[in-house]
Amino acid sequence: MYPGTASGPVPLWAPLYGASLPEAVSRFFKKYATFSGRASRSEYWWWALVSGIVSLVLNIFTLVAGSAGATLRPDGTSVPGPGYWVGLILSVIISLAIIVPSLAVSVRRLHDTNMSGWMYLLILVPFVGPILIVVFMALGSKPEGQRFDVPA
C-alpha cells in the first residue's frame, strides 16, 4: 500500500503489481510518454503480449491481402496486390504511434528492477543486447527501485 492511498486504486505514478491485461493496456496509454517512475512485470509483459499479437495479426493481414491480386512481371518477380500497401501503411502508422510509449514502459520496467533507463541502450548491441534486455525485463522488482518514483 502506498502512503495516502488508503486501500483505493493504485495511483498512476506507482507500479501496479498483478495488473490484469485491461489494466496494463490502460496504464500503458495513460502514461504515454512518462519515462519516470516504475512499471511492474505484469504491466510490461501484458503490453508485450498485446503488442506482439497486434503485430502478428497485421503481418498476416498484409501477407494475405498482398497475395490477393498479386501479379508476376515478365522477368519473374512478383508484384504484391493493393492490399499489401494498405497493410503496410497501417503497420507503419501503428508502429509510429506506439514507439514512444513502448520505450517509456521499458524504461519504467528497468527502473522497477533498480536499473537506469539508459540500460535499454544495450538493445543496440548485436545478439547479446536483446537477450540481456529480455532477462532484465523478467527480473523481479527491487525495493531500491522506489528511488525512481515521482509521487504526484
mmCIF file of C-alpha atoms in Angstrom:
data_model
loop_
_atom_site.group_PDB
_atom_site.id
_atom_site.type_symbol
_atom_site.label_atom_id
_atom_site.label_comp_id
_atom_site.label_asym_id
_atom_site.label_seq_id
_atom_site.Cartn_x
_atom_site.Cartn_y
_atom_site.Cartn_z
ATOM 1 C CA MET A 1 0.000 0.000 0.000
ATOM 2 C CA TYR A 2 1.233 3.479 -0.819
ATOM 3 C CA PRO A 3 1.097 6.471 1.561
ATOM 4 C CA GLY A 4 -2.123 8.412 1.311
ATOM 5 C CA THR A 5 -3.932 5.850 -0.838
ATOM 6 C CA ALA A 6 -5.956 4.152 1.931
ATOM 7 C CA SER A 7 -6.999 0.971 0.139
ATOM 8 C CA GLY A 8 -8.209 2.634 -3.048
ATOM 9 C CA PRO A 9 -6.797 2.216 -6.523
ATOM 10 C CA VAL A 10 -3.046 2.344 -7.046
ATOM 11 C CA PRO A 11 -2.049 5.851 -8.153
ATOM 12 C CA LEU A 12 -0.822 6.239 -11.724
ATOM 13 C CA TRP A 13 2.698 7.190 -10.603
ATOM 14 C CA ALA A 14 3.142 3.869 -8.773
ATOM 15 C CA PRO A 15 3.676 0.439 -10.330
ATOM 16 C CA LEU A 16 0.591 -1.773 -10.412
ATOM 17 C CA TYR A 17 1.699 -5.218 -9.301
ATOM 18 C CA GLY A 18 -0.539 -8.031 -10.511
ATOM 19 C CA ALA A 19 -2.129 -5.866 -13.214
ATOM 20 C CA SER A 20 -4.702 -7.516 -15.440
ATOM 21 C CA LEU A 21 -4.466 -7.234 -19.215
ATOM 22 C CA PRO A 22 -7.028 -4.384 -19.492
ATOM 23 C CA GLU A 23 -5.404 -2.504 -16.596
ATOM 24 C CA ALA A 24 -1.945 -2.866 -18.125
ATOM 25 C CA VAL A 25 -3.066 -1.636 -21.552
ATOM 26 C CA SER A 26 -4.978 1.253 -19.994
ATOM 27 C CA ARG A 27 -1.966 2.333 -17.920
ATOM 28 C CA PHE A 28 0.271 1.954 -20.992
ATOM 29 C CA PHE A 29 -1.719 4.603 -22.862
ATOM 30 C CA LYS A 30 -2.334 6.827 -19.805
ATOM 31 C CA LYS A 31 1.430 7.010 -19.234
ATOM 32 C CA TYR A 32 2.089 7.568 -22.953
ATOM 33 C CA ALA A 33 5.418 9.419 -22.686
ATOM 34 C CA THR A 34 6.186 9.048 -18.977
ATOM 35 C CA PHE A 35 9.746 7.808 -18.592
ATOM 36 C CA SER A 36 9.905 8.429 -14.840
ATOM 37 C CA GLY A 37 8.543 6.064 -12.236
ATOM 38 C CA ARG A 38 8.262 2.296 -12.414
ATOM 39 C CA ALA A 39 6.284 -0.401 -14.230
ATOM 40 C CA SER A 40 5.593 -3.827 -12.769
ATOM 41 C CA ARG A 41 6.366 -7.049 -14.589
ATOM 42 C CA SER A 42 2.688 -7.592 -15.311
ATOM 43 C CA GLU A 43 2.307 -4.081 -16.772
ATOM 44 C CA TYR A 44 5.273 -4.661 -19.078
ATOM 45 C CA TRP A 45 4.597 -8.249 -20.136
ATOM 46 C CA TRP A 46 0.852 -7.791 -20.749
ATOM 47 C CA TRP A 47 1.714 -4.926 -23.081
ATOM 48 C CA ALA A 48 4.418 -7.034 -24.774
ATOM 49 C CA LEU A 49 1.820 -9.746 -25.394
ATOM 50 C CA VAL A 50 -0.750 -7.312 -26.819
ATOM 51 C CA SER A 51 1.879 -5.633 -28.985
ATOM 52 C CA GLY A 52 3.114 -8.986 -30.293
ATOM 53 C CA ILE A 53 -0.404 -10.180 -31.137
ATOM 54 C CA VAL A 54 -1.273 -6.924 -32.916
ATOM 55 C CA SER A 55 1.976 -7.159 -34.896
ATOM 56 C CA LEU A 56 1.307 -10.787 -35.837
ATOM 57 C CA VAL A 57 -2.246 -10.009 -36.974
ATOM 58 C CA LEU A 58 -1.078 -7.028 -39.045
ATOM 59 C CA ASN A 59 1.673 -9.106 -40.677
ATOM 60 C CA ILE A 60 -0.739 -11.906 -41.547
ATOM 61 C CA PHE A 61 -3.235 -9.375 -42.929
ATOM 62 C CA THR A 62 -0.510 -7.729 -45.023
ATOM 63 C CA LEU A 63 0.669 -11.049 -46.457
ATOM 64 C CA VAL A 64 -2.823 -12.349 -47.204
ATOM 65 C CA ALA A 65 -4.051 -9.041 -48.619
ATOM 66 C CA GLY A 66 -0.856 -8.700 -50.652
ATOM 67 C CA SER A 67 -1.219 -12.118 -52.205
ATOM 68 C CA ALA A 68 -4.752 -11.300 -53.410
ATOM 69 C CA GLY A 69 -4.295 -9.579 -56.739
ATOM 70 C CA ALA A 70 -0.556 -10.231 -56.894
ATOM 71 C CA THR A 71 0.926 -10.392 -60.379
ATOM 72 C CA LEU A 72 4.142 -11.598 -61.972
ATOM 73 C CA ARG A 73 6.366 -9.415 -64.098
ATOM 74 C CA PRO A 74 7.842 -10.821 -67.305
ATOM 75 C CA ASP A 75 11.201 -11.238 -65.535
ATOM 76 C CA GLY A 76 9.576 -13.492 -62.893
ATOM 77 C CA THR A 77 9.458 -11.098 -59.956
ATOM 78 C CA SER A 78 6.177 -10.753 -58.117
ATOM 79 C CA VAL A 79 4.243 -7.552 -57.531
ATOM 80 C CA PRO A 80 2.037 -7.611 -54.412
ATOM 81 C CA GLY A 81 -1.622 -6.739 -54.653
ATOM 82 C CA PRO A 82 -3.052 -3.421 -53.451
ATOM 83 C CA GLY A 83 -3.990 -4.889 -50.062
ATOM 84 C CA TYR A 84 -0.298 -5.221 -49.244
ATOM 85 C CA TRP A 85 0.142 -1.460 -49.292
ATOM 86 C CA VAL A 86 -2.900 -0.939 -47.066
ATOM 87 C CA GLY A 87 -1.456 -3.376 -44.518
ATOM 88 C CA LEU A 88 1.995 -1.847 -44.762
ATOM 89 C CA ILE A 89 0.727 1.707 -44.246
ATOM 90 C CA LEU A 90 -1.442 0.576 -41.313
ATOM 91 C CA SER A 91 1.562 -1.203 -39.739
ATOM 92 C CA VAL A 92 3.757 1.888 -40.085
ATOM 93 C CA ILE A 93 1.105 4.165 -38.547
ATOM 94 C CA ILE A 94 0.553 1.859 -35.567
ATOM 95 C CA SER A 95 4.305 1.371 -35.072
ATOM 96 C CA LEU A 96 4.906 5.119 -35.039
ATOM 97 C CA ALA A 97 2.009 5.605 -32.604
ATOM 98 C CA ILE A 98 3.351 3.138 -30.026
ATOM 99 C CA ILE A 99 7.120 3.594 -30.284
ATOM 100 C CA VAL A 100 7.358 6.297 -27.586
ATOM 101 C CA PRO A 101 5.088 4.587 -25.022
ATOM 102 C CA SER A 102 6.824 1.250 -25.671
ATOM 103 C CA LEU A 103 10.192 2.821 -24.913
ATOM 104 C CA ALA A 104 8.683 4.529 -21.847
ATOM 105 C CA VAL A 105 7.239 1.311 -20.367
ATOM 106 C CA SER A 106 10.587 -0.420 -20.972
ATOM 107 C CA VAL A 107 12.470 2.324 -19.139
ATOM 108 C CA ARG A 108 9.957 2.233 -16.260
ATOM 109 C CA ARG A 109 10.349 -1.565 -16.088
ATOM 110 C CA LEU A 110 14.122 -1.163 -15.777
ATOM 111 C CA HIS A 111 13.532 1.365 -13.009
ATOM 112 C CA ASP A 112 11.451 -1.210 -11.113
ATOM 113 C CA THR A 113 14.478 -3.532 -11.157
ATOM 114 C CA ASN A 114 16.578 -0.629 -9.812
ATOM 115 C CA MET A 115 18.431 -0.060 -13.079
ATOM 116 C CA SER A 116 18.903 3.114 -15.030
ATOM 117 C CA GLY A 117 16.658 3.544 -18.044
ATOM 118 C CA TRP A 118 19.804 4.125 -20.089
ATOM 119 C CA MET A 119 20.468 0.379 -19.779
ATOM 120 C CA TYR A 120 17.860 -0.026 -22.521
ATOM 121 C CA LEU A 121 20.529 1.121 -24.988
ATOM 122 C CA LEU A 122 22.056 -2.340 -24.563
ATOM 123 C CA ILE A 123 19.462 -3.458 -27.096
ATOM 124 C CA LEU A 124 21.722 -1.900 -29.732
ATOM 125 C CA VAL A 125 24.478 -4.443 -29.009
ATOM 126 C CA PRO A 126 24.130 -7.179 -31.648
ATOM 127 C CA PHE A 127 22.976 -10.623 -30.483
ATOM 128 C CA VAL A 128 23.704 -10.207 -26.743
ATOM 129 C CA GLY A 129 21.901 -6.889 -26.165
ATOM 130 C CA PRO A 130 18.326 -8.022 -26.883
ATOM 131 C CA ILE A 131 18.847 -11.155 -24.787
ATOM 132 C CA LEU A 132 20.086 -9.066 -21.854
ATOM 133 C CA ILE A 133 17.079 -6.751 -22.147
ATOM 134 C CA VAL A 134 14.652 -9.696 -22.038
ATOM 135 C CA VAL A 135 16.438 -11.012 -18.941
ATOM 136 C CA PHE A 136 16.330 -7.567 -17.282
ATOM 137 C CA MET A 137 12.610 -7.220 -18.039
ATOM 138 C CA ALA A 138 11.967 -10.618 -16.427
ATOM 139 C CA LEU A 139 13.793 -9.757 -13.193
ATOM 140 C CA GLY A 140 11.753 -9.250 -10.055
ATOM 141 C CA SER A 141 11.047 -5.867 -8.525
ATOM 142 C CA LYS A 142 13.553 -4.428 -6.097
ATOM 143 C CA PRO A 143 12.566 -2.122 -3.234
ATOM 144 C CA GLU A 144 15.538 0.113 -4.087
ATOM 145 C CA GLY A 145 13.723 0.979 -7.328
ATOM 146 C CA GLN A 146 11.494 3.308 -5.319
ATOM 147 C CA ARG A 147 14.147 5.961 -5.856
ATOM 148 C CA PHE A 148 12.657 6.385 -9.365
ATOM 149 C CA ASP A 149 9.136 7.096 -8.050
ATOM 150 C CA VAL A 150 7.757 10.586 -8.547
ATOM 151 C CA PRO A 151 4.618 10.815 -6.367
ATOM 152 C CA ALA A 152 2.018 13.200 -7.742
#
